[in-house]
PDB file of C-alpha atoms in Angstrom:
ATOM      1  CA  UNK M  15     -12.854 201.940  28.350  1.00 65.00           C
ATOM      2  CA  UNK M  16     -15.591 198.963  27.336  1.00 78.00           C
ATOM      3  CA  UNK M  17     -14.339 195.287  28.533  1.00 85.00           C
ATOM      4  CA  UNK M  18     -13.079 192.755  25.462  1.00 87.00           C
ATOM      5  CA  UNK M  19     -12.031 189.384  24.449  1.00 81.00           C
ATOM      6  CA  UNK M  20      -8.660 190.440  25.290  1.00 81.00           C
ATOM      7  CA  UNK M  21      -9.426 192.397  28.737  1.00 87.00           C
ATOM      8  CA  UNK M  22     -12.350 191.595  30.072  1.00 92.00           C
ATOM      9  CA  UNK M  23     -10.717 189.161  33.105  1.00 94.00           C
ATOM     10  CA  UNK M  24      -8.211 191.977  33.923  1.00 93.00           C
ATOM     11  CA  UNK M  25     -11.539 194.003  34.609  1.00 94.00           C
ATOM     12  CA  UNK M  26     -13.461 191.416  36.530  1.00 96.00           C
ATOM     13  CA  UNK M  27     -10.312 190.578  38.812  1.00 97.00           C
ATOM     14  CA  UNK M  28     -10.594 194.259  39.285  1.00 96.00           C
ATOM     15  CA  UNK M  29     -13.746 194.749  40.577  1.00 96.00           C
ATOM     16  CA  UNK M  30     -12.778 191.709  42.988  1.00 97.00           C
ATOM     17  CA  UNK M  31     -10.079 193.061  44.210  1.00 98.00           C
ATOM     18  CA  UNK M  32     -11.549 196.358  44.651  1.00 97.00           C
ATOM     19  CA  UNK M  33     -15.182 195.092  46.387  1.00 98.00           C
ATOM     20  CA  UNK M  34     -12.678 192.686  48.771  1.00 98.00           C
ATOM     21  CA  UNK M  35     -10.887 195.843  50.172  1.00 98.00           C
ATOM     22  CA  UNK M  36     -14.379 198.197  50.777  1.00 98.00           C
ATOM     23  CA  UNK M  37     -16.067 194.840  52.612  1.00 98.00           C
ATOM     24  CA  UNK M  38     -12.807 194.617  54.841  1.00 98.00           C
ATOM     25  CA  UNK M  39     -13.832 198.091  55.475  1.00 98.00           C
ATOM     26  CA  UNK M  40     -17.143 197.595  56.748  1.00 98.00           C
ATOM     27  CA  UNK M  41     -15.920 195.236  58.475  1.00 98.00           C
ATOM     28  CA  UNK M  42     -13.663 197.786  60.499  1.00 97.00           C
ATOM     29  CA  UNK M  43     -16.553 200.267  60.869  1.00 97.00           C
ATOM     30  CA  UNK M  44     -16.015 202.807  58.218  1.00 98.00           C
ATOM     31  CA  UNK M  45     -18.281 204.003  54.844  1.00 98.00           C
ATOM     32  CA  UNK M  46     -17.166 202.890  51.629  1.00 98.00           C
ATOM     33  CA  UNK M  47     -17.920 205.418  49.053  1.00 97.00           C
ATOM     34  CA  UNK M  48     -17.589 203.835  44.973  1.00 96.00           C
ATOM     35  CA  UNK M  49     -15.789 207.598  43.427  1.00 89.00           C
ATOM     36  CA  UNK M  50     -18.092 208.212  40.243  1.00 88.00           C
ATOM     37  CA  UNK M  51     -17.006 209.355  37.899  1.00 88.00           C
ATOM     38  CA  UNK M  52     -13.348 208.106  38.359  1.00 87.00           C
ATOM     39  CA  UNK M  53     -11.007 210.282  39.353  1.00 93.00           C
ATOM     40  CA  UNK M  54      -8.156 208.535  40.094  1.00 94.00           C
ATOM     41  CA  UNK M  55      -8.719 206.467  43.478  1.00 96.00           C
ATOM     42  CA  UNK M  56     -11.816 203.603  43.392  1.00 97.00           C
ATOM     43  CA  UNK M  57     -13.186 204.301  47.117  1.00 98.00           C
ATOM     44  CA  UNK M  58     -12.914 207.007  49.713  1.00 98.00           C
ATOM     45  CA  UNK M  59     -13.592 206.089  53.098  1.00 98.00           C
ATOM     46  CA  UNK M  60     -15.067 207.698  55.829  1.00 98.00           C
ATOM     47  CA  UNK M  61     -16.046 207.546  59.354  1.00 97.00           C
ATOM     48  CA  UNK M  62     -19.786 208.760  59.450  1.00 97.00           C
ATOM     49  CA  UNK M  63     -20.977 206.302  61.901  1.00 97.00           C
ATOM     50  CA  UNK M  64     -17.441 205.922  64.517  1.00 96.00           C
ATOM     51  CA  UNK M  65     -17.807 209.929  64.565  1.00 96.00           C
ATOM     52  CA  UNK M  66     -21.482 210.198  65.492  1.00 96.00           C
ATOM     53  CA  UNK M  67     -21.464 207.196  67.985  1.00 95.00           C
ATOM     54  CA  UNK M  68     -17.761 207.587  69.334  1.00 94.00           C
ATOM     55  CA  UNK M  69     -17.280 211.118  68.698  1.00 94.00           C
ATOM     56  CA  UNK M  70     -13.803 210.120  66.379  1.00 94.00           C
ATOM     57  CA  UNK M  71     -11.925 213.435  64.038  1.00 94.00           C
ATOM     58  CA  UNK M  72     -13.798 213.195  60.747  1.00 96.00           C
ATOM     59  CA  UNK M  73     -11.598 211.045  58.249  1.00 96.00           C
ATOM     60  CA  UNK M  74     -12.041 211.049  54.741  1.00 96.00           C
ATOM     61  CA  UNK M  75      -9.479 208.283  53.523  1.00 98.00           C
ATOM     62  CA  UNK M  76      -8.733 207.994  49.601  1.00 98.00           C
ATOM     63  CA  UNK M  77      -8.001 204.531  48.687  1.00 98.00           C
ATOM     64  CA  UNK M  78      -6.813 202.866  44.812  1.00 98.00           C
ATOM     65  CA  UNK M  79      -6.839 199.144  44.355  1.00 98.00           C
ATOM     66  CA  UNK M  80      -4.358 197.075  42.847  1.00 98.00           C
ATOM     67  CA  UNK M  81      -4.375 193.306  42.192  1.00 98.00           C
ATOM     68  CA  UNK M  82      -2.454 191.415  40.245  1.00 98.00           C
ATOM     69  CA  UNK M  83      -1.331 187.168  40.379  1.00 98.00           C
ATOM     70  CA  UNK M  84       1.166 185.939  41.916  1.00 98.00           C
ATOM     71  CA  UNK M  85       3.648 183.285  41.534  1.00 97.00           C
ATOM     72  CA  UNK M  86       6.786 182.082  42.557  1.00 96.00           C
ATOM     73  CA  UNK M  87       8.630 184.443  40.374  1.00 96.00           C
ATOM     74  CA  UNK M  88       6.345 187.241  42.569  1.00 97.00           C
ATOM     75  CA  UNK M  89       4.334 190.005  41.017  1.00 98.00           C
ATOM     76  CA  UNK M  90       4.229 192.718  39.015  1.00 97.00           C
ATOM     77  CA  UNK M  91       1.845 195.518  38.920  1.00 97.00           C
ATOM     78  CA  UNK M  92       2.399 198.014  36.058  1.00 96.00           C
ATOM     79  CA  UNK M  93       0.662 201.665  36.322  1.00 96.00           C
ATOM     80  CA  UNK M  94       0.256 204.734  33.831  1.00 96.00           C
ATOM     81  CA  UNK M  95       3.599 206.792  34.828  1.00 96.00           C
ATOM     82  CA  UNK M  96       0.455 210.047  35.549  1.00 97.00           C
ATOM     83  CA  UNK M  97      -1.516 207.631  37.571  1.00 97.00           C
ATOM     84  CA  UNK M  98       1.820 206.940  39.441  1.00 97.00           C
ATOM     85  CA  UNK M  99       2.364 210.558  39.560  1.00 97.00           C
ATOM     86  CA  UNK M 100      -1.103 210.960  41.359  1.00 98.00           C
ATOM     87  CA  UNK M 101      -0.780 208.485  43.780  1.00 98.00           C
ATOM     88  CA  UNK M 102       2.503 209.990  45.593  1.00 98.00           C
ATOM     89  CA  UNK M 103       0.436 213.479  46.108  1.00 97.00           C
ATOM     90  CA  UNK M 104      -2.512 213.728  48.770  1.00 95.00           C
ATOM     91  CA  UNK M 105      -1.366 213.364  52.665  1.00 94.00           C
ATOM     92  CA  UNK M 106      -4.770 210.518  53.151  1.00 96.00           C
ATOM     93  CA  UNK M 107      -3.951 208.734  49.554  1.00 98.00           C
ATOM     94  CA  UNK M 108      -3.371 205.362  49.867  1.00 98.00           C
ATOM     95  CA  UNK M 109      -2.968 202.376  47.390  1.00 98.00           C
ATOM     96  CA  UNK M 110      -3.977 198.704  48.326  1.00 98.00           C
ATOM     97  CA  UNK M 111      -2.099 195.439  46.686  1.00 98.00           C
ATOM     98  CA  UNK M 112      -4.085 192.620  46.123  1.00 98.00           C
ATOM     99  CA  UNK M 113      -2.009 189.848  45.179  1.00 98.00           C
ATOM    100  CA  UNK M 114      -3.714 187.025  44.147  1.00 98.00           C
ATOM    101  CA  UNK M 115      -2.278 183.161  44.716  1.00 97.00           C
ATOM    102  CA  UNK M 116      -2.268 179.271  45.802  1.00 97.00           C
ATOM    103  CA  UNK M 117      -4.686 179.251  43.188  1.00 97.00           C
ATOM    104  CA  UNK M 118      -7.555 175.828  44.026  1.00 96.00           C
ATOM    105  CA  UNK M 119      -9.873 174.242  41.690  1.00 94.00           C
ATOM    106  CA  UNK M 120     -13.131 171.629  42.649  1.00 87.00           C
ATOM    107  CA  UNK M 121     -13.921 168.821  40.008  1.00 83.00           C
ATOM    108  CA  UNK M 122     -17.582 168.315  39.581  1.00 83.00           C
ATOM    109  CA  UNK M 123     -18.375 165.895  42.705  1.00 80.00           C
ATOM    110  CA  UNK M 124     -21.409 164.389  40.032  1.00 78.00           C
ATOM    111  CA  UNK M 125     -23.462 164.249  43.344  1.00 77.00           C
ATOM    112  CA  UNK M 126     -26.496 161.759  40.558  1.00 78.00           C
ATOM    113  CA  UNK M 127     -23.729 160.513  38.177  1.00 74.00           C
ATOM    114  CA  UNK M 128     -24.089 156.758  37.582  1.00 69.00           C
ATOM    115  CA  UNK M 129     -21.099 155.111  35.831  1.00 66.00           C
ATOM    116  CA  UNK M 130     -19.335 151.938  35.910  1.00 65.00           C
ATOM    117  CA  UNK M 131     -16.628 153.622  38.028  1.00 67.00           C
ATOM    118  CA  UNK M 132     -17.542 156.831  39.327  1.00 65.00           C
ATOM    119  CA  UNK M 133     -14.443 157.265  41.854  1.00 73.00           C
ATOM    120  CA  UNK M 134     -11.848 156.443  39.230  1.00 74.00           C
ATOM    121  CA  UNK M 135     -13.147 159.144  36.657  1.00 72.00           C
ATOM    122  CA  UNK M 136     -13.155 162.295  39.968  1.00 79.00           C
ATOM    123  CA  UNK M 137      -9.995 160.476  40.753  1.00 83.00           C
ATOM    124  CA  UNK M 138      -8.207 161.700  37.044  1.00 83.00           C
ATOM    125  CA  UNK M 139      -9.832 164.857  36.940  1.00 85.00           C
ATOM    126  CA  UNK M 140      -8.938 165.622  40.884  1.00 88.00           C
ATOM    127  CA  UNK M 141      -5.262 164.727  39.669  1.00 91.00           C
ATOM    128  CA  UNK M 142      -5.202 167.301  35.851  1.00 91.00           C
ATOM    129  CA  UNK M 143      -6.711 170.099  38.696  1.00 92.00           C
ATOM    130  CA  UNK M 144      -3.501 169.717  41.014  1.00 94.00           C
ATOM    131  CA  UNK M 145      -1.350 169.650  37.802  1.00 95.00           C
ATOM    132  CA  UNK M 146      -2.637 172.829  36.537  1.00 95.00           C
ATOM    133  CA  UNK M 147      -2.895 174.117  40.331  1.00 96.00           C
ATOM    134  CA  UNK M 148       0.924 173.540  40.220  1.00 97.00           C
ATOM    135  CA  UNK M 149       1.434 174.791  37.160  1.00 97.00           C
ATOM    136  CA  UNK M 150      -0.348 178.053  38.409  1.00 97.00           C
ATOM    137  CA  UNK M 151       1.887 178.432  41.070  1.00 97.00           C
ATOM    138  CA  UNK M 152       5.051 178.215  39.807  1.00 97.00           C
ATOM    139  CA  UNK M 153       4.525 180.116  36.454  1.00 97.00           C
ATOM    140  CA  UNK M 154       1.266 181.146  36.679  1.00 97.00           C
ATOM    141  CA  UNK M 155       1.932 185.071  35.168  1.00 97.00           C
ATOM    142  CA  UNK M 156       3.885 183.259  32.145  1.00 97.00           C
ATOM    143  CA  UNK M 157       0.848 181.293  30.979  1.00 96.00           C
ATOM    144  CA  UNK M 158      -1.497 184.080  31.567  1.00 95.00           C
ATOM    145  CA  UNK M 159       0.474 185.984  29.423  1.00 93.00           C
ATOM    146  CA  UNK M 160       0.934 183.393  27.397  1.00 94.00           C
ATOM    147  CA  UNK M 161      -3.195 182.876  27.030  1.00 92.00           C
ATOM    148  CA  UNK M 162      -2.874 179.437  28.546  1.00 95.00           C
ATOM    149  CA  UNK M 163      -4.401 180.109  32.041  1.00 95.00           C
ATOM    150  CA  UNK M 164      -7.187 182.350  33.406  1.00 95.00           C
ATOM    151  CA  UNK M 165      -7.702 182.208  36.749  1.00 95.00           C
ATOM    152  CA  UNK M 166     -11.243 181.206  36.228  1.00 94.00           C
ATOM    153  CA  UNK M 167     -10.153 178.271  35.457  1.00 93.00           C
ATOM    154  CA  UNK M 168     -10.266 177.867  39.559  1.00 96.00           C
ATOM    155  CA  UNK M 169     -12.664 178.531  42.384  1.00 95.00           C
ATOM    156  CA  UNK M 170     -10.469 180.184  45.168  1.00 96.00           C
ATOM    157  CA  UNK M 171      -7.399 181.541  45.667  1.00 97.00           C
ATOM    158  CA  UNK M 172      -5.102 183.296  48.624  1.00 97.00           C
ATOM    159  CA  UNK M 173      -4.667 186.572  49.188  1.00 97.00           C
ATOM    160  CA  UNK M 174      -1.725 189.285  50.179  1.00 97.00           C
ATOM    161  CA  UNK M 175      -2.784 192.660  50.818  1.00 97.00           C
ATOM    162  CA  UNK M 176      -0.731 194.902  52.036  1.00 98.00           C
ATOM    163  CA  UNK M 177      -0.706 198.963  50.909  1.00 98.00           C
ATOM    164  CA  UNK M 178       1.230 202.379  50.440  1.00 98.00           C
ATOM    165  CA  UNK M 179       0.789 205.822  51.435  1.00 98.00           C
ATOM    166  CA  UNK M 180       1.087 208.439  48.972  1.00 98.00           C
ATOM    167  CA  UNK M 181       4.829 209.067  50.194  1.00 98.00           C
ATOM    168  CA  UNK M 182       6.132 206.191  49.995  1.00 98.00           C
ATOM    169  CA  UNK M 183       4.709 206.203  46.378  1.00 98.00           C
ATOM    170  CA  UNK M 184       7.033 209.067  45.995  1.00 97.00           C
ATOM    171  CA  UNK M 185       9.837 207.571  47.650  1.00 97.00           C
ATOM    172  CA  UNK M 186      10.057 204.462  45.300  1.00 97.00           C
ATOM    173  CA  UNK M 187       9.501 206.611  42.484  1.00 96.00           C
ATOM    174  CA  UNK M 188      12.394 208.783  43.382  1.00 95.00           C
ATOM    175  CA  UNK M 189      14.292 206.760  43.642  1.00 94.00           C
ATOM    176  CA  UNK M 190      13.894 204.623  40.262  1.00 93.00           C
ATOM    177  CA  UNK M 191      12.326 201.383  42.279  1.00 94.00           C
ATOM    178  CA  UNK M 192       9.445 201.824  39.419  1.00 96.00           C
ATOM    179  CA  UNK M 193      10.514 199.814  36.239  1.00 95.00           C
ATOM    180  CA  UNK M 194       9.875 201.638  32.767  1.00 95.00           C
ATOM    181  CA  UNK M 195       8.255 198.738  30.145  1.00 95.00           C
ATOM    182  CA  UNK M 196       8.125 199.431  26.651  1.00 94.00           C
ATOM    183  CA  UNK M 197       4.683 200.394  26.641  1.00 92.00           C
ATOM    184  CA  UNK M 198       5.651 203.750  28.340  1.00 93.00           C
ATOM    185  CA  UNK M 199       4.212 202.133  31.922  1.00 96.00           C
ATOM    186  CA  UNK M 200       5.483 201.842  35.081  1.00 97.00           C
ATOM    187  CA  UNK M 201       6.066 198.492  36.832  1.00 96.00           C
ATOM    188  CA  UNK M 202       6.607 197.874  40.424  1.00 97.00           C
ATOM    189  CA  UNK M 203       8.509 194.042  41.138  1.00 97.00           C
ATOM    190  CA  UNK M 204       6.942 192.549  44.333  1.00 97.00           C
ATOM    191  CA  UNK M 205       8.162 189.600  46.124  1.00 97.00           C
ATOM    192  CA  UNK M 206       6.743 187.142  48.663  1.00 96.00           C
ATOM    193  CA  UNK M 207       8.724 184.960  50.971  1.00 92.00           C
ATOM    194  CA  UNK M 208       7.532 183.600  54.359  1.00 86.00           C
ATOM    195  CA  UNK M 209       4.437 186.179  54.195  1.00 82.00           C
ATOM    196  CA  UNK M 210       6.576 189.016  54.039  1.00 91.00           C
ATOM    197  CA  UNK M 211       6.596 191.106  51.266  1.00 96.00           C
ATOM    198  CA  UNK M 212       9.137 192.859  49.359  1.00 97.00           C
ATOM    199  CA  UNK M 213       9.367 196.051  47.084  1.00 96.00           C
ATOM    200  CA  UNK M 214      11.831 195.787  44.895  1.00 88.00           C
ATOM    201  CA  UNK M 215      14.233 194.262  47.570  1.00 90.00           C
ATOM    202  CA  UNK M 216      12.983 196.198  50.257  1.00 94.00           C
ATOM    203  CA  UNK M 217      10.834 193.959  52.725  1.00 96.00           C
ATOM    204  CA  UNK M 218       7.850 196.179  54.105  1.00 97.00           C
ATOM    205  CA  UNK M 219       6.757 196.331  57.993  1.00 97.00           C
ATOM    206  CA  UNK M 220       4.095 194.144  59.495  1.00 96.00           C
ATOM    207  CA  UNK M 221       1.488 197.651  59.607  1.00 97.00           C
ATOM    208  CA  UNK M 222       1.395 197.990  55.801  1.00 97.00           C
ATOM    209  CA  UNK M 223      -0.064 193.889  55.806  1.00 96.00           C
ATOM    210  CA  UNK M 224      -3.174 195.806  57.780  1.00 97.00           C
ATOM    211  CA  UNK M 225      -5.865 197.586  56.630  1.00 97.00           C
ATOM    212  CA  UNK M 226      -6.627 199.017  60.073  1.00 97.00           C
ATOM    213  CA  UNK M 227      -3.856 201.162  60.016  1.00 97.00           C
ATOM    214  CA  UNK M 228      -4.850 203.357  57.266  1.00 97.00           C
ATOM    215  CA  UNK M 229      -8.079 204.360  59.037  1.00 96.00           C
ATOM    216  CA  UNK M 230      -6.451 204.128  62.515  1.00 93.00           C
ATOM    217  CA  UNK M 231      -3.390 205.774  64.323  1.00 89.00           C
ATOM    218  CA  UNK M 232      -0.391 203.712  65.263  1.00 91.00           C
ATOM    219  CA  UNK M 233       2.834 204.750  66.479  1.00 93.00           C
ATOM    220  CA  UNK M 234       4.811 204.181  63.421  1.00 94.00           C
ATOM    221  CA  UNK M 235       1.931 206.814  61.086  1.00 94.00           C
ATOM    222  CA  UNK M 236       4.436 209.452  60.978  1.00 94.00           C
ATOM    223  CA  UNK M 237       7.550 207.874  60.003  1.00 96.00           C
ATOM    224  CA  UNK M 238       4.672 206.019  57.505  1.00 96.00           C
ATOM    225  CA  UNK M 239       3.507 209.448  55.817  1.00 95.00           C
ATOM    226  CA  UNK M 240       7.982 210.043  55.637  1.00 95.00           C
ATOM    227  CA  UNK M 241       7.953 207.139  52.862  1.00 96.00           C
ATOM    228  CA  UNK M 242       9.380 204.774  55.536  1.00 97.00           C
ATOM    229  CA  UNK M 243       8.383 201.344  54.920  1.00 97.00           C
ATOM    230  CA  UNK M 244      11.119 199.415  56.318  1.00 96.00           C
ATOM    231  CA  UNK M 245      13.210 198.067  59.628  1.00 95.00           C
ATOM    232  CA  UNK M 246      16.173 199.495  56.933  1.00 92.00           C
ATOM    233  CA  UNK M 247      14.569 202.791  57.846  1.00 91.00           C
ATOM    234  CA  UNK M 248      14.833 202.684  61.758  1.00 87.00           C
TER     235      UNK M 248
END
């Protein structure tokens, strides 16, 4: 699908989120291969180098990346129904969510500008930017839907990451956690409070905030692959 003036920002945001996730896997010492053509996943994560140098068992993890703007009302990720079906299957298939919040901007320092009172001018610009930052944090999602906010009015953001295994996506689908939209797509409501992410009121365990647990074993791994995701599953 070619980009248009109405969807180009979503494409660029998505590409940013995808490459941010891939860079983290490289930082952990794993290879990230871009799937081409689009087969429903963004990255195939492997450990060829680690297998060669550390004799690790071969790894092939399929990762799809989703991004969304987060404000005080939460975040919302929409997907096609057939994509949800696809992401809810596969032994080594994961969905990584990247939430952008606390958008921050800057004003032009005007290093070589001269005027009657350049400091006063910069102060006005800074006040305006702080106001835009405040609006984005409170109701950025609505402003964006109405065409009154672009993330590219800013140059920084806080990133909140979490991931779900295919079994957890399947559990959410079976529990009718996804919201059926008028367009036929399915939406996942997300809230964040005190660094804790909740999906439709289900608070996630800390392991699901750390991408290393996608590629390394952990004591909760078996439970995660069974669809468990919260301490309420204890």
